[in-house]
Amino acid sequence: KLAKISLIKRIYKMTIIELFQKLLRFKSITPNDDGAFDFIEEYLGQEWKCIKVDMEGVKNRFFYKKFNENPQHLCFAGHIDVVPTGKNWEIDPFAADVIDGVITARGAQDMKSGDAAFLYACKHATNFDGTLSILLTSDEEGEGTYGTIKMLEHLRDINFIPNYAVVAEPTCEEVFGDAIKVGRRGSINGYITIKGKQGHAAYPEKCINPVHNFASILPKIAGIDLDNGDEYFAPSKLVITDIRGGMEVTNVTPNELKIMFNVRNSTNTTKESVESFINENLKGLDYEFRTTQGSFPFVTNKESKVVKAMESSIKEILGVTTKHSTHGGTSDARYFGAFGIEAIEFGVINDTIHSVGERTTVKEVEGLTKVFEDLIGKF
């Protein structure tokens, strides 16, 4: 019992950097948390309630603390999982030592820096007008099928969906504090098969060559902007990602041609409008076509309370006037947007994520923590 009390005291006295290092030392490669969630539950202590949703080897945790009965609910969110380390690291990618003010480790930017910052800020919050919560998953870097989305579905079912969310993914570009994400593009995948009739290349009149039939159409769709973009999003561009057909011989024409494409879409382009565009351009051809949508675009209004509060805290703590961005791929923020939660993202500089030698600085992690503390204190 005394040993347990001593451990709890040591945990409580952890500095933000000690907490960050502790999280980095868990080898939490998707979807394994490597014991990180047990530690986090102990770190937060009994004042924080925990909801667990575990499915198909994925662990999801929702910690919350009601300070009063105000319905205002602010959630910090992230993922404990990291991508595999890869080869040729000059140091142990899970050692997490501080060298000249820099910590080099897998997950340093993406995104245990953010996790550590909001865990520390929330644990040490002494007052909040409503409910503070923390949502963590062990499957963001993977398929995400049983990750954040499942916890949000559960929270919806028990009528406990947050009003606001801060996802602590790395967002800054050149200077720490220079960008917050207020939205994300969606992602639409397309699969086209142009039908033909295989034959001898010496007798083209006896064949139906799908490559020839598609050749004049390719320039009409490849790299085309499907909308004009807007204040938040660049134009939605149709990007051809694969074309293949034939038998890798010179004397046989192909029986079919397969094309794949991707559209990172704004809120101005939908899956249905992409389908209409392709079908219009393929008129007269014998073809099959289908689309899938992996994620949907969202944008949080620039006048939202959480946007304004984050701008203010960044200015107050870092002295930086931040900009709004929707740049980049996808994150779990898209799930919060889909549930009508006003969500933003803010974290450290993003320049080494997923790479060999991923790293961030002590100064950024300490600064991020102070920003989150200020946000909580003034929200």
Short mmCIF file of C-alpha atoms in Angstrom, two decimals:
data_model
loop_
_atom_site.label_atom_id
_atom_site.label_comp_id
_atom_site.label_asym_id
_atom_site.label_seq_id
_atom_site.Cartn_x
_atom_site.Cartn_y
_atom_site.Cartn_z
CA LYS A 1 0.00 0.00 0.00
CA LEU A 2 2.84 2.37 0.86
CA ALA A 3 4.56 1.51 -2.41
CA LYS A 4 1.33 2.32 -4.29
CA ILE A 5 1.04 5.68 -2.53
CA SER A 6 4.68 6.43 -3.34
CA LEU A 7 4.11 5.59 -7.03
CA ILE A 8 1.05 7.84 -7.19
CA LYS A 9 3.01 10.70 -5.65
CA ARG A 10 5.81 10.25 -8.21
CA ILE A 11 3.31 10.20 -11.05
CA TYR A 12 1.60 13.35 -9.80
CA LYS A 13 4.91 15.18 -9.56
CA MET A 14 5.95 14.31 -13.13
CA THR A 15 6.99 17.28 -15.21
CA ILE A 16 5.45 17.59 -18.67
CA ILE A 17 8.68 16.36 -20.26
CA GLU A 18 8.88 13.36 -17.92
CA LEU A 19 5.29 12.52 -18.86
CA PHE A 20 6.11 12.93 -22.55
CA GLN A 21 9.11 10.61 -22.25
CA LYS A 22 7.04 8.04 -20.38
CA LEU A 23 4.46 7.94 -23.19
CA LEU A 24 7.16 7.72 -25.87
CA ARG A 25 8.69 4.67 -24.21
CA PHE A 26 5.55 2.61 -24.71
CA LYS A 27 6.03 0.64 -27.94
CA SER A 28 2.46 1.31 -28.96
CA ILE A 29 2.54 0.32 -32.62
CA THR A 30 -1.01 0.13 -34.04
CA PRO A 31 -3.24 -1.26 -32.55
CA ASN A 32 -1.21 -2.16 -29.44
CA ASP A 33 -1.20 0.36 -26.59
CA ASP A 34 1.61 -1.55 -24.81
CA GLY A 35 0.16 -0.71 -21.41
CA ALA A 36 -0.05 3.05 -22.05
CA PHE A 37 -3.75 3.25 -21.23
CA ASP A 38 -3.30 1.57 -17.85
CA PHE A 39 -0.62 4.13 -17.03
CA ILE A 40 -2.77 7.05 -18.21
CA GLU A 41 -5.70 5.87 -16.09
CA GLU A 42 -3.41 5.76 -13.08
CA TYR A 43 -1.86 9.11 -13.98
CA LEU A 44 -5.19 10.92 -14.14
CA GLY A 45 -6.34 9.40 -10.87
CA GLN A 46 -9.72 8.62 -9.38
CA GLU A 47 -11.14 12.09 -9.96
CA TRP A 48 -11.35 11.19 -13.65
CA LYS A 49 -13.99 8.65 -14.69
CA CYS A 50 -13.19 6.27 -17.53
CA ILE A 51 -15.36 4.74 -20.25
CA LYS A 52 -13.81 1.85 -22.16
CA VAL A 53 -14.84 0.65 -25.61
CA ASP A 54 -12.63 -2.20 -26.86
CA MET A 55 -13.35 -3.96 -30.16
CA GLU A 56 -11.40 -6.25 -32.48
CA GLY A 57 -8.09 -5.69 -30.71
CA VAL A 58 -8.53 -1.90 -30.61
CA LYS A 59 -8.68 -0.03 -27.29
CA ASN A 60 -10.52 3.25 -26.86
CA ARG A 61 -10.58 5.31 -23.68
CA PHE A 62 -12.76 8.26 -22.69
CA PHE A 63 -11.76 10.02 -19.49
CA TYR A 64 -13.93 12.80 -18.12
CA LYS A 65 -14.35 15.10 -15.14
CA LYS A 66 -17.44 17.16 -14.39
CA PHE A 67 -16.47 20.35 -12.61
CA ASN A 68 -20.08 21.56 -12.42
CA GLU A 69 -23.46 20.97 -14.08
CA ASN A 70 -22.95 23.47 -16.92
CA PRO A 71 -23.63 21.51 -20.15
CA GLN A 72 -20.49 22.98 -21.75
CA HIS A 73 -18.22 20.06 -22.66
CA LEU A 74 -14.69 20.43 -24.07
CA CYS A 75 -12.89 17.30 -25.25
CA PHE A 76 -9.19 16.85 -26.02
CA ALA A 77 -8.54 13.98 -28.40
CA GLY A 78 -5.69 11.98 -29.85
CA HIS A 79 -4.20 8.58 -30.44
CA ILE A 80 -1.62 6.61 -28.51
CA ASP A 81 -0.63 4.40 -31.44
CA VAL A 82 2.34 5.05 -33.70
CA VAL A 83 3.51 3.75 -37.07
CA PRO A 84 6.33 1.16 -37.21
CA THR A 85 9.80 2.58 -36.68
CA GLY A 86 11.44 1.53 -39.94
CA LYS A 87 15.19 1.02 -40.24
CA ASN A 88 18.39 3.08 -39.95
CA TRP A 89 17.63 5.03 -36.79
CA GLU A 90 20.84 6.36 -35.26
CA ILE A 91 19.37 5.95 -31.77
CA ASP A 92 16.80 3.73 -30.07
CA PRO A 93 13.45 5.08 -31.35
CA PHE A 94 11.82 4.34 -28.00
CA ALA A 95 14.55 5.67 -25.69
CA ALA A 96 13.13 9.22 -25.74
CA ASP A 97 16.23 10.89 -24.32
CA VAL A 98 16.61 14.66 -24.34
CA ILE A 99 19.66 15.70 -26.36
CA ASP A 100 20.35 19.41 -26.73
CA GLY A 101 16.71 20.26 -26.11
CA VAL A 102 15.43 17.78 -28.73
CA ILE A 103 13.63 14.47 -28.22
CA THR A 104 13.99 12.02 -31.10
CA ALA A 105 11.57 9.10 -30.92
CA ARG A 106 8.78 7.43 -32.83
CA GLY A 107 5.61 9.35 -32.05
CA ALA A 108 7.42 12.51 -30.91
CA GLN A 109 5.39 14.66 -33.29
CA ASP A 110 2.60 12.27 -34.26
CA MET A 111 1.27 12.55 -31.67
CA LYS A 112 2.47 11.82 -28.17
CA SER A 113 3.60 15.42 -27.77
CA GLY A 114 -0.05 16.45 -28.07
CA ASP A 115 -1.21 13.59 -25.84
CA ALA A 116 1.24 14.54 -23.10
CA ALA A 117 0.35 18.23 -23.30
CA PHE A 118 -3.39 17.79 -22.88
CA LEU A 119 -3.07 15.02 -20.29
CA TYR A 120 -0.88 17.27 -18.15
CA ALA A 121 -3.09 20.33 -18.69
CA CYS A 122 -6.29 18.45 -17.89
CA LYS A 123 -4.90 16.65 -14.85
CA HIS A 124 -3.73 19.92 -13.31
CA ALA A 125 -6.87 21.90 -14.18
CA THR A 126 -8.39 23.20 -10.95
CA ASN A 127 -11.49 24.77 -12.45
CA PHE A 128 -13.59 24.53 -15.59
CA ASP A 129 -17.09 25.73 -16.34
CA GLY A 130 -18.58 22.39 -17.33
CA THR A 131 -17.01 19.05 -18.30
CA LEU A 132 -13.47 18.33 -19.50
CA SER A 133 -12.81 15.06 -21.29
CA ILE A 134 -10.06 13.14 -23.08
CA LEU A 135 -10.66 10.68 -25.93
CA LEU A 136 -7.80 8.37 -26.89
CA THR A 137 -7.62 5.45 -29.32
CA SER A 138 -5.02 2.82 -30.21
CA ASP A 139 -6.04 2.72 -33.89
CA GLU A 140 -5.67 6.01 -35.72
CA GLU A 141 -2.63 5.08 -37.78
CA GLY A 142 -4.37 1.92 -38.97
CA GLU A 143 -7.80 1.48 -40.51
CA GLY A 144 -9.51 3.28 -37.65
CA THR A 145 -12.63 1.16 -38.15
CA TYR A 146 -12.93 0.34 -34.46
CA GLY A 147 -11.26 3.47 -33.10
CA THR A 148 -12.48 6.98 -32.37
CA ILE A 149 -15.65 6.52 -34.42
CA LYS A 150 -16.81 3.70 -32.13
CA MET A 151 -16.27 5.72 -28.98
CA LEU A 152 -18.17 8.67 -30.46
CA GLU A 153 -21.04 6.37 -31.41
CA HIS A 154 -21.15 5.14 -27.82
CA LEU A 155 -21.08 8.69 -26.45
CA ARG A 156 -23.95 9.59 -28.76
CA ASP A 157 -25.93 6.61 -27.52
CA ILE A 158 -25.51 7.69 -23.89
CA ASN A 159 -26.13 11.38 -24.72
CA PHE A 160 -22.63 12.50 -23.77
CA ILE A 161 -21.28 13.97 -27.04
CA PRO A 162 -18.91 16.94 -26.44
CA ASN A 163 -19.73 20.42 -27.73
CA TYR A 164 -16.14 21.20 -28.69
CA ALA A 165 -13.02 19.19 -29.45
CA VAL A 166 -9.31 19.93 -29.72
CA VAL A 167 -7.39 17.21 -31.56
CA ALA A 168 -3.71 17.65 -30.72
CA GLU A 169 -2.25 16.48 -34.03
CA PRO A 170 0.90 18.32 -35.22
CA THR A 171 -0.37 21.29 -37.25
CA CYS A 172 2.31 23.97 -37.36
CA GLU A 173 4.32 24.54 -40.51
CA GLU A 174 7.40 26.68 -39.95
CA VAL A 175 6.99 28.43 -36.61
CA PHE A 176 5.35 26.83 -33.60
CA GLY A 177 1.90 28.37 -33.33
CA ASP A 178 1.58 29.44 -36.96
CA ALA A 179 -1.39 27.20 -37.90
CA ILE A 180 -4.47 25.54 -36.50
CA LYS A 181 -6.59 23.16 -38.53
CA VAL A 182 -10.21 24.23 -38.71
CA GLY A 183 -11.25 21.50 -41.13
CA ARG A 184 -10.09 18.66 -43.32
CA ARG A 185 -10.65 17.62 -46.88
CA GLY A 186 -12.52 14.42 -47.62
CA SER A 187 -11.20 11.56 -49.73
CA ILE A 188 -13.06 9.93 -52.63
CA ASN A 189 -11.62 6.94 -54.51
CA GLY A 190 -12.70 5.99 -58.02
CA TYR A 191 -12.35 2.71 -59.94
CA ILE A 192 -13.04 2.57 -63.68
CA THR A 193 -12.87 -0.45 -65.99
CA ILE A 194 -13.09 0.28 -69.73
CA LYS A 195 -14.22 -2.84 -71.60
CA GLY A 196 -12.71 -3.91 -74.93
CA LYS A 197 -12.10 -6.96 -77.08
CA GLN A 198 -8.70 -8.61 -77.00
CA GLY A 199 -7.03 -9.43 -80.30
CA HIS A 200 -3.89 -9.48 -82.43
CA ALA A 201 -2.14 -6.11 -82.70
CA ALA A 202 -1.67 -6.77 -86.46
CA TYR A 203 -5.47 -6.79 -86.96
CA PRO A 204 -6.75 -3.77 -85.03
CA GLU A 205 -9.97 -3.77 -87.07
CA LYS A 206 -10.91 -7.05 -85.38
CA CYS A 207 -10.30 -5.68 -81.87
CA ILE A 208 -11.87 -3.15 -79.55
CA ASN A 209 -8.91 -1.44 -77.95
CA PRO A 210 -9.97 0.16 -74.63
CA VAL A 211 -6.72 2.15 -74.46
CA HIS A 212 -7.44 3.86 -77.77
CA ASN A 213 -11.04 4.51 -76.79
CA PHE A 214 -10.01 6.10 -73.51
CA ALA A 215 -7.04 8.06 -74.81
CA SER A 216 -9.01 11.16 -75.85
CA ILE A 217 -10.90 11.18 -72.53
CA LEU A 218 -7.86 11.12 -70.24
CA PRO A 219 -6.97 14.81 -70.67
CA LYS A 220 -10.57 15.75 -69.87
CA ILE A 221 -10.43 14.19 -66.39
CA ALA A 222 -6.78 13.91 -65.32
CA GLY A 223 -5.78 16.70 -62.96
CA ILE A 224 -9.05 18.56 -63.46
CA ASP A 225 -10.33 20.87 -60.72
CA LEU A 226 -13.86 19.86 -59.85
CA ASP A 227 -14.63 23.10 -58.02
CA ASN A 228 -13.02 26.51 -57.53
CA GLY A 229 -12.11 26.09 -53.87
CA ASP A 230 -13.00 28.68 -51.25
CA GLU A 231 -11.70 30.48 -48.17
CA TYR A 232 -10.82 27.20 -46.49
CA PHE A 233 -10.14 24.70 -49.25
CA ALA A 234 -8.07 24.48 -52.39
CA PRO A 235 -9.96 23.21 -55.46
CA SER A 236 -10.93 19.54 -55.38
CA LYS A 237 -8.63 17.94 -57.94
CA LEU A 238 -9.13 14.59 -59.66
CA VAL A 239 -5.78 12.78 -59.46
CA ILE A 240 -5.19 9.67 -61.57
CA THR A 241 -3.27 7.19 -59.43
CA ASP A 242 -3.10 4.06 -61.59
CA ILE A 243 -3.69 2.95 -65.20
CA ARG A 244 -3.11 -0.61 -66.34
CA GLY A 245 -4.17 -2.99 -69.08
CA GLY A 246 -2.79 -5.64 -71.39
CA MET A 247 -0.51 -8.63 -70.96
CA GLU A 248 2.89 -6.91 -71.13
CA VAL A 249 3.42 -8.11 -74.68
CA THR A 250 3.55 -6.12 -77.89
CA ASN A 251 1.34 -8.22 -80.15
CA VAL A 252 -1.90 -8.50 -78.15
CA THR A 253 -4.34 -5.65 -77.57
CA PRO A 254 -5.87 -5.48 -74.06
CA ASN A 255 -9.27 -6.84 -73.18
CA GLU A 256 -9.85 -4.09 -70.63
CA LEU A 257 -8.25 -1.00 -69.15
CA LYS A 258 -8.39 -0.23 -65.44
CA ILE A 259 -8.05 3.29 -64.05
CA MET A 260 -7.94 4.39 -60.42
CA PHE A 261 -8.19 7.93 -59.11
CA ASN A 262 -8.49 9.93 -55.92
CA VAL A 263 -10.17 13.24 -55.13
CA ARG A 264 -9.32 15.10 -51.94
CA ASN A 265 -12.62 16.92 -51.86
CA SER A 266 -13.75 20.12 -50.23
CA THR A 267 -17.27 20.77 -49.00
CA ASN A 268 -18.02 22.04 -52.55
CA THR A 269 -17.61 18.61 -54.18
CA THR A 270 -19.49 15.44 -53.28
CA LYS A 271 -19.19 11.78 -54.16
CA GLU A 272 -22.33 12.17 -56.28
CA SER A 273 -20.95 15.11 -58.24
CA VAL A 274 -17.74 13.16 -58.95
CA GLU A 275 -19.79 10.24 -60.24
CA SER A 276 -21.81 12.54 -62.51
CA PHE A 277 -18.62 14.09 -63.88
CA ILE A 278 -17.09 10.70 -64.73
CA ASN A 279 -20.28 9.27 -66.22
CA GLU A 280 -20.71 12.33 -68.43
CA ASN A 281 -17.18 11.97 -69.79
CA LEU A 282 -17.43 8.22 -70.38
CA LYS A 283 -20.61 8.39 -72.45
CA GLY A 284 -20.52 6.00 -75.39
CA LEU A 285 -18.00 3.63 -73.81
CA ASP A 286 -18.61 0.18 -72.40
CA TYR A 287 -17.41 0.55 -68.82
CA GLU A 288 -17.89 -0.21 -65.15
CA PHE A 289 -17.42 2.45 -62.51
CA ARG A 290 -17.66 2.71 -58.74
CA THR A 291 -16.55 5.07 -56.00
CA THR A 292 -15.85 4.81 -52.30
CA GLN A 293 -15.49 7.59 -49.75
CA GLY A 294 -13.00 7.05 -46.95
CA SER A 295 -13.60 10.36 -45.21
CA PHE A 296 -15.89 13.37 -45.47
CA PRO A 297 -14.82 17.02 -45.48
CA PHE A 298 -15.71 19.32 -42.63
CA VAL A 299 -14.99 22.88 -41.57
CA THR A 300 -15.55 24.57 -38.22
CA ASN A 301 -16.88 28.12 -38.41
CA LYS A 302 -14.15 30.69 -37.77
CA GLU A 303 -16.44 32.40 -35.25
CA SER A 304 -16.77 29.23 -33.18
CA LYS A 305 -15.92 29.62 -29.50
CA VAL A 306 -13.20 26.96 -29.70
CA VAL A 307 -11.54 28.65 -32.70
CA LYS A 308 -11.54 32.05 -31.04
CA ALA A 309 -10.32 30.65 -27.74
CA MET A 310 -7.44 28.79 -29.36
CA GLU A 311 -6.40 31.87 -31.35
CA SER A 312 -6.38 33.88 -28.13
CA SER A 313 -4.35 31.32 -26.16
CA ILE A 314 -1.75 30.97 -28.93
CA LYS A 315 -1.37 34.74 -29.09
CA GLU A 316 -1.19 35.06 -25.31
CA ILE A 317 1.31 32.25 -24.69
CA LEU A 318 3.37 32.13 -27.89
CA GLY A 319 3.01 35.66 -29.19
CA VAL A 320 2.03 34.31 -32.61
CA THR A 321 -0.95 35.26 -34.76
CA THR A 322 -2.09 31.90 -36.05
CA LYS A 323 -3.72 31.12 -39.38
CA HIS A 324 -6.55 28.75 -40.29
CA SER A 325 -5.65 25.70 -42.37
CA THR A 326 -7.31 22.64 -43.88
CA HIS A 327 -4.10 21.39 -45.48
CA GLY A 328 -2.98 17.78 -45.33
CA GLY A 329 -4.55 14.36 -45.29
CA THR A 330 -7.06 13.01 -42.81
CA SER A 331 -7.20 12.73 -39.04
CA ASP A 332 -9.72 11.62 -36.46
CA ALA A 333 -10.96 15.22 -36.34
CA ARG A 334 -13.18 14.24 -39.28
CA TYR A 335 -15.19 11.97 -37.00
CA PHE A 336 -15.85 14.79 -34.56
CA GLY A 337 -17.01 16.96 -37.46
CA ALA A 338 -19.36 14.21 -38.63
CA PHE A 339 -21.05 14.23 -35.19
CA GLY A 340 -21.62 17.97 -35.31
CA ILE A 341 -18.87 18.70 -32.80
CA GLU A 342 -17.03 21.98 -33.36
CA ALA A 343 -13.53 20.59 -33.79
CA ILE A 344 -10.10 22.07 -34.39
CA GLU A 345 -6.56 20.71 -34.37
CA PHE A 346 -3.47 22.21 -32.83
CA GLY A 347 -0.08 20.71 -32.06
CA VAL A 348 3.65 20.97 -32.58
CA ILE A 349 5.49 21.58 -35.86
CA ASN A 350 4.82 18.87 -38.45
CA ASP A 351 8.00 18.17 -40.39
CA THR A 352 9.27 14.70 -39.39
CA ILE A 353 6.12 12.66 -38.77
CA HIS A 354 6.39 8.97 -39.77
CA SER A 355 10.03 9.49 -40.79
CA VAL A 356 13.21 7.92 -39.46
CA GLY A 357 14.46 10.33 -36.83
CA GLU A 358 11.04 11.78 -35.94
CA ARG A 359 11.63 14.48 -33.35
CA THR A 360 10.33 17.54 -31.56
CA THR A 361 11.71 20.02 -29.05
CA VAL A 362 11.29 20.41 -25.34
CA LYS A 363 10.37 24.06 -25.92
CA GLU A 364 7.46 23.14 -28.20
CA VAL A 365 6.04 20.52 -25.84
CA GLU A 366 6.25 22.89 -22.89
CA GLY A 367 4.69 25.66 -24.98
CA LEU A 368 1.87 23.42 -26.18
CA THR A 369 1.08 22.48 -22.60
CA LYS A 370 0.91 26.14 -21.58
CA VAL A 371 -1.42 26.89 -24.51
CA PHE A 372 -3.77 24.10 -23.44
CA GLU A 373 -3.65 25.25 -19.82
CA ASP A 374 -4.53 28.79 -20.90
CA LEU A 375 -7.34 27.49 -23.13
CA ILE A 376 -8.86 25.49 -20.27
CA GLY A 377 -8.47 28.32 -17.80
CA LYS A 378 -10.19 30.91 -19.98
CA PHE A 379 -12.75 28.77 -21.82
#
